Rosetta silent file (secondary structure, phi, psi, omega in degrees, C-alpha in Angstrom):
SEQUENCE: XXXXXXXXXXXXXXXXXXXXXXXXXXXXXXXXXXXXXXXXXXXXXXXXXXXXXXXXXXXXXXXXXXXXXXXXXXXXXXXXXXXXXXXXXXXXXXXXXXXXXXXXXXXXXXXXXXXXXXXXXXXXXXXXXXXXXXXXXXXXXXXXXXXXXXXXXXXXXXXXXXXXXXXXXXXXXXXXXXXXXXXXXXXXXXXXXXXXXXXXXXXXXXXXXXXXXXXXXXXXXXXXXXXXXXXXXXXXXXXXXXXXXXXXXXXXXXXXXXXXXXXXXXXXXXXXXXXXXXXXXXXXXXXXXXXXXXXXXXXXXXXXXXXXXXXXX
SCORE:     score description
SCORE:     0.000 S_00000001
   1 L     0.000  119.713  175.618  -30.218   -4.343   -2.126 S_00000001
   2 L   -57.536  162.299  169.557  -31.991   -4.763   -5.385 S_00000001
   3 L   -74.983   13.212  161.705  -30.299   -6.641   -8.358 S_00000001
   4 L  -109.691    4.135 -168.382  -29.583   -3.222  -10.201 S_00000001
   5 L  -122.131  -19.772 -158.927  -28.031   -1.750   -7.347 S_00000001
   6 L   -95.431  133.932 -169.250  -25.856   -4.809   -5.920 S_00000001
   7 L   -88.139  163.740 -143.521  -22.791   -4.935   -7.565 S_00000001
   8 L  -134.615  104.923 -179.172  -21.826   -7.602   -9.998 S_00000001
   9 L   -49.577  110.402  171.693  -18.276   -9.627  -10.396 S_00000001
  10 L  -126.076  179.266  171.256  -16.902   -9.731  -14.126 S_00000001
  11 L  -144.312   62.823  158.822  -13.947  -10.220  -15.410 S_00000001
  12 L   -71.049 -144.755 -178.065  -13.399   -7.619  -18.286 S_00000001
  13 H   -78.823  -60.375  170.223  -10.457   -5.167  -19.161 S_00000001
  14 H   -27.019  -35.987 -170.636  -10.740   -3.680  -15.718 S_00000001
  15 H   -96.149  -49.397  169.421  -10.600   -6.619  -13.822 S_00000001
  16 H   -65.951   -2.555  160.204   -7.594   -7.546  -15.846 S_00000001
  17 H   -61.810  -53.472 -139.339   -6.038   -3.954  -14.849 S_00000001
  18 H   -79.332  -32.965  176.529   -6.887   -4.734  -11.685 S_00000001
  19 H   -64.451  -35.823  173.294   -5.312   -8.289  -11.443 S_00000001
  20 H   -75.512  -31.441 -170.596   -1.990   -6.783  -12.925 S_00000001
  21 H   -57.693  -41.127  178.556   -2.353   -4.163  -10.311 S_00000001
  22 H   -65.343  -46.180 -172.264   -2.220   -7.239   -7.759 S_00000001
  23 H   -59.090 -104.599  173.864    0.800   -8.782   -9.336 S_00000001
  24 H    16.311  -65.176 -169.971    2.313   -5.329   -9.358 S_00000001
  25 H   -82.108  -30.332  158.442    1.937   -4.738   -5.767 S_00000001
  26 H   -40.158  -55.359 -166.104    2.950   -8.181   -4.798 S_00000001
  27 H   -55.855  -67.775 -174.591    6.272   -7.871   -6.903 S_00000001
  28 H   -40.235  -37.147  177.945    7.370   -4.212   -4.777 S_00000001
  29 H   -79.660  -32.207 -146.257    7.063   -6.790   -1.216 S_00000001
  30 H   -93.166  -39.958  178.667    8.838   -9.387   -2.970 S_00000001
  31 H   -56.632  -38.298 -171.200   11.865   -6.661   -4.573 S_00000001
  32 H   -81.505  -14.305  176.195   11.655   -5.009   -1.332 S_00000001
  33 H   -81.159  -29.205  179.103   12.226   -8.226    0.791 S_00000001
  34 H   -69.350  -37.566 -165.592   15.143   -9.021   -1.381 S_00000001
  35 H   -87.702  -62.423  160.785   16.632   -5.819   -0.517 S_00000001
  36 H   -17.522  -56.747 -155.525   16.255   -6.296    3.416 S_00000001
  37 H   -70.453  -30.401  177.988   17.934   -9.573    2.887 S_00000001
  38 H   -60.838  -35.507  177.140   20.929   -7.140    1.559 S_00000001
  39 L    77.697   87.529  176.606   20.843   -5.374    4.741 S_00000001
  40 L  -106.858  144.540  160.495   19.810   -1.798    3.168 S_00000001
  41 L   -28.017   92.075 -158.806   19.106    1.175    5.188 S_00000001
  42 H   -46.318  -43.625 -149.599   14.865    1.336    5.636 S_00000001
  43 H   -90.336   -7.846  174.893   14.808    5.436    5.055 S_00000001
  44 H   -79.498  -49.329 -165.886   17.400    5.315    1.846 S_00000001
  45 H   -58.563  -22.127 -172.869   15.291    2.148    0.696 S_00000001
  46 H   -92.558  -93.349 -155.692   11.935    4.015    1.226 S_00000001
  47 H   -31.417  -43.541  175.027   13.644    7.307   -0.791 S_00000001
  48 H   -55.194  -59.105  170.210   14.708    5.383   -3.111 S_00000001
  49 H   -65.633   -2.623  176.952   11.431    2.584   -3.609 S_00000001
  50 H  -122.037    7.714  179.062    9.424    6.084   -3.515 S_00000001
  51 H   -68.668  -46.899 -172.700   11.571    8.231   -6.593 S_00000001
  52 H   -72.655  -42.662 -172.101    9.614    6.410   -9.879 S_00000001
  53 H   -94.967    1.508  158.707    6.101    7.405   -8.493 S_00000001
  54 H   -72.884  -50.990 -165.565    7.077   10.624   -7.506 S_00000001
  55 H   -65.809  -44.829  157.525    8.521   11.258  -11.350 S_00000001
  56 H   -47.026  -81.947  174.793    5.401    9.659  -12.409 S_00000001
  57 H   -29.092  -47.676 -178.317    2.874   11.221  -10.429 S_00000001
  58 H   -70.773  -57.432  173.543    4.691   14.739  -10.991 S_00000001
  59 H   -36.671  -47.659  172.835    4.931   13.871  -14.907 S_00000001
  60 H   -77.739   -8.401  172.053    0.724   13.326  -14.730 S_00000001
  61 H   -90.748  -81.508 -157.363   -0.031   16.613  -12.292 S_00000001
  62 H   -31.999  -71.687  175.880    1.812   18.740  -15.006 S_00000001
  63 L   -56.810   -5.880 -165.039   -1.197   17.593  -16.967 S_00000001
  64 H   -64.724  -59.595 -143.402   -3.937   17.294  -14.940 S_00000001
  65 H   -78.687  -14.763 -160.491   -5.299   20.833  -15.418 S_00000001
  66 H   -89.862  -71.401 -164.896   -5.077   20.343  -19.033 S_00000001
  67 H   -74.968  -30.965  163.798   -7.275   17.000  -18.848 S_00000001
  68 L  -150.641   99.585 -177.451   -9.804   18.681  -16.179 S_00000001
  69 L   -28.292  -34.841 -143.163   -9.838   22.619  -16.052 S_00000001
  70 L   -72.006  -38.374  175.904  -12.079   22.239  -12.743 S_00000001
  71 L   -33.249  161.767  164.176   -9.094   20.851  -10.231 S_00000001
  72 L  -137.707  133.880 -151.511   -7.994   22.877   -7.435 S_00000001
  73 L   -82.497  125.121  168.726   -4.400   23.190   -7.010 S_00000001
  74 L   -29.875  -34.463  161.183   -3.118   21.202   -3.687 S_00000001
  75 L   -64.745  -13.073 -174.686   -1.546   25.167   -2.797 S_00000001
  76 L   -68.874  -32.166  174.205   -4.743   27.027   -2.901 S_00000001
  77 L  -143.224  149.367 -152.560   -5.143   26.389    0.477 S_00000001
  78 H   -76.026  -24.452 -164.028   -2.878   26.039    3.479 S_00000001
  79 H   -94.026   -0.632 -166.036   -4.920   23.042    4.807 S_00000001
  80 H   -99.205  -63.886  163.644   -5.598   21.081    1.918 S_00000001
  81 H   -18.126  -74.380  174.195   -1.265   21.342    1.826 S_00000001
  82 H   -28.134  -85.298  147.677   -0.968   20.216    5.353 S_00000001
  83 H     2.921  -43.954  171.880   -3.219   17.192    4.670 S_00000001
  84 H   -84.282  -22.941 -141.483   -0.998   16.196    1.969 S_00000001
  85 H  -112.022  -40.200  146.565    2.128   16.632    3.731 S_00000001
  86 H   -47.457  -26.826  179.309    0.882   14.694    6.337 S_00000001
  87 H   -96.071    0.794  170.479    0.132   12.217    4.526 S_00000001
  88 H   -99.412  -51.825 -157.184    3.757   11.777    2.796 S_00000001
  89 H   -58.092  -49.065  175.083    5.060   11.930    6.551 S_00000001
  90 H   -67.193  -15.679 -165.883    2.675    9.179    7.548 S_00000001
  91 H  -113.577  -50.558 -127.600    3.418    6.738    4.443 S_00000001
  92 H  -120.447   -7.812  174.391    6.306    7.426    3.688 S_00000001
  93 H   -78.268  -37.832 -173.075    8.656    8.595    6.810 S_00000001
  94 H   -77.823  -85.898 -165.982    6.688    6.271    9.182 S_00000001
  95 H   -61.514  -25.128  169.368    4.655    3.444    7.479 S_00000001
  96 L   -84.691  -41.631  164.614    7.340    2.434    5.049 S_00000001
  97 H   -59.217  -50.805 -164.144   10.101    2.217    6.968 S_00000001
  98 H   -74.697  -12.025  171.521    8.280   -0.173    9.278 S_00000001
  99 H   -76.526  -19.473  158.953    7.288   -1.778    6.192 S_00000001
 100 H   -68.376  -64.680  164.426   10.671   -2.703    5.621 S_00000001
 101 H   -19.833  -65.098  170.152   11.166   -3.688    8.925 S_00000001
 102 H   -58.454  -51.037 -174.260    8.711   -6.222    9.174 S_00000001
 103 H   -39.725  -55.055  176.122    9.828   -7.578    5.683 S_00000001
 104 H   -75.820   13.420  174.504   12.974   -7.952    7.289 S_00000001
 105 H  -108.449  -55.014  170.475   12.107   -9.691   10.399 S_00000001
 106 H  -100.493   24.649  175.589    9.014  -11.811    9.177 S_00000001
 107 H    56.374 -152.379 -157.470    9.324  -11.924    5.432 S_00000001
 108 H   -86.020  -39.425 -170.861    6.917  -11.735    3.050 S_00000001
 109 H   -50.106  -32.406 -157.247    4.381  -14.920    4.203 S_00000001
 110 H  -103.856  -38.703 -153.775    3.880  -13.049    7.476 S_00000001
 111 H   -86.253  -18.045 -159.478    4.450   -9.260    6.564 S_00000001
 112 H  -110.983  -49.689  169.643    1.814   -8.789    3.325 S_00000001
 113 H   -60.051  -23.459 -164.556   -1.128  -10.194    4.799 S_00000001
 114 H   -80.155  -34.392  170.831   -0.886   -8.470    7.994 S_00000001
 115 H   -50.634  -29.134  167.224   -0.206   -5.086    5.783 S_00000001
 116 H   -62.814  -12.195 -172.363   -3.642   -6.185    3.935 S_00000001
 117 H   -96.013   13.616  177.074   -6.055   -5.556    6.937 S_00000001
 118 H   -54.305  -31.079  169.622   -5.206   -1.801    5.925 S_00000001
 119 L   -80.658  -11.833 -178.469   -8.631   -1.551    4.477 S_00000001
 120 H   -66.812  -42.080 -176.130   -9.936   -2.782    7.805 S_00000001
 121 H  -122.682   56.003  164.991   -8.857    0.451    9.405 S_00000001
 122 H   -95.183  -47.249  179.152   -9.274    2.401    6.298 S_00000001
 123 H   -93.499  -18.733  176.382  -12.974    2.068    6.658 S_00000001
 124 H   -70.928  -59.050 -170.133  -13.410    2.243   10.609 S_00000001
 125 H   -41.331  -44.773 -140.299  -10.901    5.723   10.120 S_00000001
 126 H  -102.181   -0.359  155.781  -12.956    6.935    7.299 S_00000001
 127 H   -98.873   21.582  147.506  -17.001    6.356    9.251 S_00000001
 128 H   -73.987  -50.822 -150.862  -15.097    7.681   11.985 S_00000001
 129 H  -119.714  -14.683  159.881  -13.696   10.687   10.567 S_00000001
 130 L  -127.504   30.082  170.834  -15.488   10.959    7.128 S_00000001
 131 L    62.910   30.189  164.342  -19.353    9.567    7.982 S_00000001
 132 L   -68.372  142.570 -165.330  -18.427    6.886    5.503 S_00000001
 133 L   -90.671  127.731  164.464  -20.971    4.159    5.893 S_00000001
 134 L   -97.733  100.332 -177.913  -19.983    0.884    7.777 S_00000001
 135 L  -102.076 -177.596 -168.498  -22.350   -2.219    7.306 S_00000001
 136 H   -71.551  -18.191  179.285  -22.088   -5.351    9.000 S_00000001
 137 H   -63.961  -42.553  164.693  -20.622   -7.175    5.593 S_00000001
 138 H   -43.127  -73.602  175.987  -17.536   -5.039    6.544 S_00000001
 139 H   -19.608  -59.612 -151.696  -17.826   -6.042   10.493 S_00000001
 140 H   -55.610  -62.947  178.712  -17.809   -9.553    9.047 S_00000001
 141 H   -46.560  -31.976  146.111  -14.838   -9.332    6.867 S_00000001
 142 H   -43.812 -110.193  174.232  -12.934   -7.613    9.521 S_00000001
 143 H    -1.032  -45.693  160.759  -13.500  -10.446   12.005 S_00000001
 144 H   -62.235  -51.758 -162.565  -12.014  -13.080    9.186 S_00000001
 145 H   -62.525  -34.705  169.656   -9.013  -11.319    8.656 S_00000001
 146 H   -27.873  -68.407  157.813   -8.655  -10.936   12.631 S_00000001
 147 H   -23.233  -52.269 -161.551   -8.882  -14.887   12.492 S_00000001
 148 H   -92.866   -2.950  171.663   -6.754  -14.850    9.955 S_00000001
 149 H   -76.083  -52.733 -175.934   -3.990  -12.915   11.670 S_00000001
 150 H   -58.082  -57.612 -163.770   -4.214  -15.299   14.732 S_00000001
 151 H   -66.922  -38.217  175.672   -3.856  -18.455   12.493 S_00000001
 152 H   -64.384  -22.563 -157.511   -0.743  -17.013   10.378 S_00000001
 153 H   -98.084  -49.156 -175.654    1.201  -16.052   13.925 S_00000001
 154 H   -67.408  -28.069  176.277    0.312  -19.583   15.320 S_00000001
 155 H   -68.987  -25.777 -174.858    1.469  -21.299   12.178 S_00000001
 156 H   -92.401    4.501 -172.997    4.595  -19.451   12.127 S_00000001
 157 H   -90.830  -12.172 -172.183    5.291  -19.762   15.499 S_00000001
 158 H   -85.842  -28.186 -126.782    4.676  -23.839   14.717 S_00000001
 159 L  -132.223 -150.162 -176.919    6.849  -23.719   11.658 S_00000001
 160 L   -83.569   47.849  179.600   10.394  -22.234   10.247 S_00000001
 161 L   -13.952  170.252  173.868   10.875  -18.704   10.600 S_00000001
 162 L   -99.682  -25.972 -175.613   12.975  -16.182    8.600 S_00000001
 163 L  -146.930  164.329 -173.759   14.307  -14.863   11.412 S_00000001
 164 L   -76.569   10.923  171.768   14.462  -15.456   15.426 S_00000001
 165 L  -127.161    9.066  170.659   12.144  -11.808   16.196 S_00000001
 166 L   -11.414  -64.724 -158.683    9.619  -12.933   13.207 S_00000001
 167 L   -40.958  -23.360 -156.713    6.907  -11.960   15.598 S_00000001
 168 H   -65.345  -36.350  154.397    8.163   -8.340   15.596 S_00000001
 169 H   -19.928  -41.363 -159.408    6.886   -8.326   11.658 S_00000001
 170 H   -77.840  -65.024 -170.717    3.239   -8.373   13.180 S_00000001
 171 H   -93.295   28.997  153.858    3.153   -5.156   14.781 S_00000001
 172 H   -62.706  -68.315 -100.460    5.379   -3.454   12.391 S_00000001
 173 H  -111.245  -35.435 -135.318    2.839   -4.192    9.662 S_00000001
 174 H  -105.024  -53.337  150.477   -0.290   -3.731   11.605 S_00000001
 175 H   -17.105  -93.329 -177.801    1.872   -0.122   12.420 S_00000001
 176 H   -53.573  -30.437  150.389    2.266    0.581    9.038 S_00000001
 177 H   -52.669  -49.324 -177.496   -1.538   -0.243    8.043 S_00000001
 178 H   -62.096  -50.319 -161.092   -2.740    1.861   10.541 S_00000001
 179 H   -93.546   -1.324  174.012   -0.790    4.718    9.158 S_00000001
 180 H   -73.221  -50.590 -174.939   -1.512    4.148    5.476 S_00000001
 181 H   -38.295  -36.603 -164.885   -5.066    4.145    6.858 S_00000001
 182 H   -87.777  -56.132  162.126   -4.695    7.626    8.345 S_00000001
 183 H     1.523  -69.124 -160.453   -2.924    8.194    5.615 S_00000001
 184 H   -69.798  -23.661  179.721   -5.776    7.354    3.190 S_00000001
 185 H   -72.470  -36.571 -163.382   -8.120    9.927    5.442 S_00000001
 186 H   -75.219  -46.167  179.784   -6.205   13.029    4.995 S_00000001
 187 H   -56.290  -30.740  158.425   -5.848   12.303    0.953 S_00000001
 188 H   -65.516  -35.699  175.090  -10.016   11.584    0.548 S_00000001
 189 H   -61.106  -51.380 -179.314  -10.047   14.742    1.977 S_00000001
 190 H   -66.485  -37.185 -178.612   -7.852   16.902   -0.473 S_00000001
 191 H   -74.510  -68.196  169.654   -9.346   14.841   -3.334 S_00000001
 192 L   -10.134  -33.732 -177.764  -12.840   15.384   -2.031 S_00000001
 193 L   -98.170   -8.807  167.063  -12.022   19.119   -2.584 S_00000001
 194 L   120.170   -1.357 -176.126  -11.224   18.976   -5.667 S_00000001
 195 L   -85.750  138.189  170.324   -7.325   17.818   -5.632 S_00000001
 196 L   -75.748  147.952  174.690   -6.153   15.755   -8.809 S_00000001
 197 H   -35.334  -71.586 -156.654   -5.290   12.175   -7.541 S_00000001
 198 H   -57.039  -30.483 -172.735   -1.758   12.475   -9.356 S_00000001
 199 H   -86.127  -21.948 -176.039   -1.002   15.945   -7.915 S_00000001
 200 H   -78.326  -26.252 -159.611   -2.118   15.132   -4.333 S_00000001
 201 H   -85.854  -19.218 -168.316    0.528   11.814   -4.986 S_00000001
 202 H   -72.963  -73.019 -166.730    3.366   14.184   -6.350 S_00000001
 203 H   -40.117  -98.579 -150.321    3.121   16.484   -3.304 S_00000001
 204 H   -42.810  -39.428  162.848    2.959   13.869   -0.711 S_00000001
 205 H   -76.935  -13.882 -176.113    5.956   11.867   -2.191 S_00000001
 206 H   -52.830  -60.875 -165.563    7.998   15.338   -2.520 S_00000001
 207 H   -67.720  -56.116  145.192    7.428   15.495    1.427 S_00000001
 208 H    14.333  -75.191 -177.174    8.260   12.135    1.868 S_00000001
 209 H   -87.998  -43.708 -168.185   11.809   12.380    0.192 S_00000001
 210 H   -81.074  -12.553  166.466   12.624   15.445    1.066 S_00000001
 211 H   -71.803  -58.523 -145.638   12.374   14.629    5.128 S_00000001
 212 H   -78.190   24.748 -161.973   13.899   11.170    5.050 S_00000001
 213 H  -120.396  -38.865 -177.385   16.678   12.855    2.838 S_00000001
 214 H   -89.668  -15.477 -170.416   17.164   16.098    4.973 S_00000001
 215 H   -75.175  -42.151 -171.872   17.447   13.233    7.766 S_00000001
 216 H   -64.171  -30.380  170.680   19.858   11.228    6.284 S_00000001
 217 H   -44.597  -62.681 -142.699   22.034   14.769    5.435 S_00000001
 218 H   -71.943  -24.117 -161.419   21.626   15.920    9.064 S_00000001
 219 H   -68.242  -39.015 -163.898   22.595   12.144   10.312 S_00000001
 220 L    88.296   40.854 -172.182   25.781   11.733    8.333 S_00000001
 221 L  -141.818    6.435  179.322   24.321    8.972    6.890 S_00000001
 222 H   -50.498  -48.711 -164.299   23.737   10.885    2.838 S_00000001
 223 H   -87.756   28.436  140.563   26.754    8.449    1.629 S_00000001
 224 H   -32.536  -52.603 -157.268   24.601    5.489    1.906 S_00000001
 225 L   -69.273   -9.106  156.040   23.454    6.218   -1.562 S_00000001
 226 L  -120.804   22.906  164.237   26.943    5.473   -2.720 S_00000001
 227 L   -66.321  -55.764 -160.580   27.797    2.922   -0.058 S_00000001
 228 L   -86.843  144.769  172.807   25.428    0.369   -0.232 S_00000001
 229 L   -20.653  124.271  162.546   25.295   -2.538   -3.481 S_00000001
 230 H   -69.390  -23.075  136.091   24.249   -1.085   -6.421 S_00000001
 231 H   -14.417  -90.914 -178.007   22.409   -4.533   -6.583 S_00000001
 232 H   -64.730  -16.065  151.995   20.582   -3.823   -3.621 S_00000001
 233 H   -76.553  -15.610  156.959   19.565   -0.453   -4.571 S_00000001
 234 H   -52.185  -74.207 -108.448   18.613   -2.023   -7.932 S_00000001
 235 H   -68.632  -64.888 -153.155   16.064   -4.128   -5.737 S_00000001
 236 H  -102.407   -0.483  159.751   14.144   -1.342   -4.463 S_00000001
 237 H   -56.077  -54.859  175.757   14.197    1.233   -7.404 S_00000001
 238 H   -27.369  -62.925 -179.400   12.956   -2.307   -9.030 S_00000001
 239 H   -81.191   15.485 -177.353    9.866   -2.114   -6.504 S_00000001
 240 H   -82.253  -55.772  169.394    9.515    1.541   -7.046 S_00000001
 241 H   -54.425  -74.322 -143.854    8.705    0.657  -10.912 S_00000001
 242 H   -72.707  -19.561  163.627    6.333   -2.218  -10.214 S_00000001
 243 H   -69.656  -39.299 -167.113    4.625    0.265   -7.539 S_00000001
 244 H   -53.042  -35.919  178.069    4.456    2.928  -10.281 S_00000001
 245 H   -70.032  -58.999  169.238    3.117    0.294  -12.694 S_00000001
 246 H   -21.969  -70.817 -166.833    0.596   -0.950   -9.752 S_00000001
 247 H   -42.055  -55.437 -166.708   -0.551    2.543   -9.690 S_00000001
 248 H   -70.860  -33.190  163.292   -0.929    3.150  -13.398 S_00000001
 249 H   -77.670   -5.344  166.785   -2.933   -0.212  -13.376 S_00000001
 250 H   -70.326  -40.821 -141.074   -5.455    0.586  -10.334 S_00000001
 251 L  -103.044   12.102  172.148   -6.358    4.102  -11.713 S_00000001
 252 L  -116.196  -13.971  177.237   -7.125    2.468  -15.537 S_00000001
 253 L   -81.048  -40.191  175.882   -9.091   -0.229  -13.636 S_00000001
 254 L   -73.506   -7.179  179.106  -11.375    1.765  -11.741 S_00000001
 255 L   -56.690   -4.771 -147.502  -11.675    4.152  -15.292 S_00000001
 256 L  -117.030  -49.076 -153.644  -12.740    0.618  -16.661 S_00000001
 257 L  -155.812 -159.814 -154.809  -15.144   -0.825  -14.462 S_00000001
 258 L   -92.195  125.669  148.149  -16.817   -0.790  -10.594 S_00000001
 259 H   -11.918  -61.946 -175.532  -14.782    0.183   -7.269 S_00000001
 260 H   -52.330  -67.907 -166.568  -16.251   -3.052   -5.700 S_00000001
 261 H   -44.922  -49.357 -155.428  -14.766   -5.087   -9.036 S_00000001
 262 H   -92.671  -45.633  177.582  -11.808   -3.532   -9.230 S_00000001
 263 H   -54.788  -42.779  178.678  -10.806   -3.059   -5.488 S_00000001
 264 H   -74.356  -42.665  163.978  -11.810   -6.832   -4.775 S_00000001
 265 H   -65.822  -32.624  145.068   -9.227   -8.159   -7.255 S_00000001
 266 L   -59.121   -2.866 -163.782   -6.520   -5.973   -6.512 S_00000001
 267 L  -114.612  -12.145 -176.143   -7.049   -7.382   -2.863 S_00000001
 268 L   -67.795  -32.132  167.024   -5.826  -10.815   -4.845 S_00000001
 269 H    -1.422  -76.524 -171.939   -2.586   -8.935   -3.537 S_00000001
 270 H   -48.867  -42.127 -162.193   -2.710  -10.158    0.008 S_00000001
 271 H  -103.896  -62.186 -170.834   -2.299  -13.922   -1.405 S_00000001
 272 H   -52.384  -53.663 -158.313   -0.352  -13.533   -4.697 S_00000001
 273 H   -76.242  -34.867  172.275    2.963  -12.257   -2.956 S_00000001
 274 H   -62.012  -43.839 -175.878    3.437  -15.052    0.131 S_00000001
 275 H   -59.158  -19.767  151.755    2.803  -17.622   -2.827 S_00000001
 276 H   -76.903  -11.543  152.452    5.616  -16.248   -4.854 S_00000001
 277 H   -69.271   -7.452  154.178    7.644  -15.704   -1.935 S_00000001
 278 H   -82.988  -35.688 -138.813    7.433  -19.726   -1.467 S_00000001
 279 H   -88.461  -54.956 -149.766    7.740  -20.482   -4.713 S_00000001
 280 L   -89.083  -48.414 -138.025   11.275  -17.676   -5.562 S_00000001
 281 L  -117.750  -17.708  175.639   12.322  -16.889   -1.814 S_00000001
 282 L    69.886    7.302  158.538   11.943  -20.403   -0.146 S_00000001
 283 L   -50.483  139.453 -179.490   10.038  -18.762    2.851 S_00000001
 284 L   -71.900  141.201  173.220    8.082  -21.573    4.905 S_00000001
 285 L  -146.552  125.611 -177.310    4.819  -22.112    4.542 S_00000001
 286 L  -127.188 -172.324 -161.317    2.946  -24.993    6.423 S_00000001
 287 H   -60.729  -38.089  172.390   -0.602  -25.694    6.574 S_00000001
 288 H   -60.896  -53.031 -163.592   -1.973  -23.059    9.527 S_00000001
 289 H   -69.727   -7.519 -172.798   -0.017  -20.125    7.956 S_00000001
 290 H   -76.981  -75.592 -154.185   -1.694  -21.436    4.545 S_00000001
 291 H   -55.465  -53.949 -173.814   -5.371  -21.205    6.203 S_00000001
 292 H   -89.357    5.140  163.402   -4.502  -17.559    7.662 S_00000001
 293 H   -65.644  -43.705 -164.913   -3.029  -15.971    4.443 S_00000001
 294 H   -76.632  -40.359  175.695   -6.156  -17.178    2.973 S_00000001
 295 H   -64.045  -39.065  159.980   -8.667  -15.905    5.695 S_00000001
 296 H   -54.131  -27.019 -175.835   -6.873  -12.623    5.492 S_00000001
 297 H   -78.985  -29.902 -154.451   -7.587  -12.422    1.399 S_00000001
 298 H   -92.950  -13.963 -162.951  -11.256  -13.533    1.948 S_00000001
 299 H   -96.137  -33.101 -167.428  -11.762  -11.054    5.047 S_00000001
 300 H   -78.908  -49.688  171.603   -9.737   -8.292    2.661 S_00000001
 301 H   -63.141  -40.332  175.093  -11.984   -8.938   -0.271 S_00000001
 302 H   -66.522  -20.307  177.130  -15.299   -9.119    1.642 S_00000001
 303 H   -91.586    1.418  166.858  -14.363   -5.602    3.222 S_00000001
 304 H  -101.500  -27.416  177.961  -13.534   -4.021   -0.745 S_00000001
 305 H   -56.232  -75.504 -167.224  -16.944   -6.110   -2.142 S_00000001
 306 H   -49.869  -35.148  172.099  -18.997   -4.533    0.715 S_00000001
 307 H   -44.875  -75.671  179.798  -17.137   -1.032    0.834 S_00000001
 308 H   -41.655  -32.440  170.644  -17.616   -0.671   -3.195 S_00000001
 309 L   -57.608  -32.781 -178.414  -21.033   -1.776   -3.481 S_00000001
 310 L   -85.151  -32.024  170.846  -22.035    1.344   -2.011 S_00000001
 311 L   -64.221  -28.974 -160.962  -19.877    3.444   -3.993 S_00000001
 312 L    60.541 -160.304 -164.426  -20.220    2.776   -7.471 S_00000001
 313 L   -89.144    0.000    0.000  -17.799    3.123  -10.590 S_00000001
């Protein structure tokens, strides 16, 4: 790769979107871990943690067409619909719930890194399923965070747990990556076509809320929402906001600067949230689970450097 084509680490206004975008997404495991600790219901906490970026996301589709005539409306066609609707079913019926799950069995130190190897099978799904190119810098970085998966499970199995089923955390997480992953295929598709970002995110939380919502109706289980601590539903509206902010700071960082730049610092993620969950939450952290938080960020970043490089701004 020549030096006009390889892409090149700054730290401008993008890269500071993109670092509040990391904070951001850190904060939503850390609100949402708090709320576990509460003992809240996973599919009211995922309606609930997923209501500000649907009203966002819906507020910014009303405008879209206005800001680029050219979209094509997520309705035009039945399959570019499906695609979305699958893809609220997968994030936010599935993958979120178990993302709760894990918080609450292995907290944040164990549950955020393992949820980080999501770009690992973000990029095998999409040169599987969209002939997206996979180089060996990617292999490599995949292979750290593997590492770095082994070394967090043996440290925590050495150290203080949050709870006696920690382990159960792993393949919740690993669960819930995989289906953000799948996730992430069906939504490059409708945006590939021509779907605005905001409007494909509107639909797809609509479907979202409106399952785990018709579930909780059909369940008998609708007077949660005035059951449970308004405290603990504070929690996860709380991480609802800081994803909605997260969002609004990814999508002005790549406007700002490179994919690679912007992706690889938002990947600071992976890292930022167990260290504030030591610092605020008093989760254990000893020296192994130290080494494999860190091989997961370095394994996460080398597979958004190498991805991005290819991609451009």
């Amino acid at each position: 790769m020549s030096s006009s084509t390889r892409p090149q680490l700054k730290f401008g206004a993008g890269e500071r979107w993109a670092l509040g975008a990391a904070f951001a997404y850190a904060l939503t495991n850390i609100f949402v871990r708090v709320a576990v600790r509460g003992d809240i219901n996973y599919l009211l906490g995922v309606s609930l943690r997923a209501t500000p970026v649907f009203l966002f996301s819906f507020a910014m589709g009303l405008s879209a067409r206005r800001r680029n005539p050219r979209i094509v409306s997520p309705f035009s066609d039945w399959r570019l619909l499906a695609a979305l609707v699958g893809y609220g079913i997968l994030t936010f019926v599935i993958a979120n719930p178990l993302l709760f799950a894990a918080l609450r069995f292995g907290g944040v130190l164990v549950t955020t890194p393992v949820t980080g190897t999501q770009v690992l099978w973000a990029g095998l799904l999409a040169a599987l399923f969209l002939h997206d190119h996979l180089n060996w810098k990617m292999v490599i970085g995949m292979i750290i965070c593997v590492g770095g998966i082994a070394l967090l499970a043996l440290g925590q199995s050495g150290g203080a747990p949050v709870s006696p089923r920690w382990w159960l955390a792993i393949p919740f997480a690993l669960a819930a990556a995989l289906c953000w992953s799948l996730s992430g295929v069906l939504v490059t598709y409708a945006m590939r076509r021509g779907v605005n970002n905001f409007q494909s995110l509107a639909v797809a939380t609509f479907s979202g809320i409106l399952c785990l919502n018709v579930y909780l109706l059909a369940s008998g289980q609708v007077s949660l929402y005035w059951q449970t601590p308004l405290s603990v539903e504070g929690s996860v509206l709380l991480a609802g906001v800081f994803n909605t902010a997260a969002l609004v700071c990814v999508t002005t960082a790549l406007s700002l600067t490179t994919v690679a730049s912007a992706n690889t610092i938002n990947s600071l993620q992976v890292g930022i949230a167990p260290l504030i969950a030591w610092i605020f939450l008093g989760e254990q952290l000893n020296l192994l689970m130290g080494l494999g938080i860190l091989s997961v960020m370095v394994g996460v970043m080398g597979v958004q450097w190498a991805k991005g490089g290819a991609t451009g701004r």
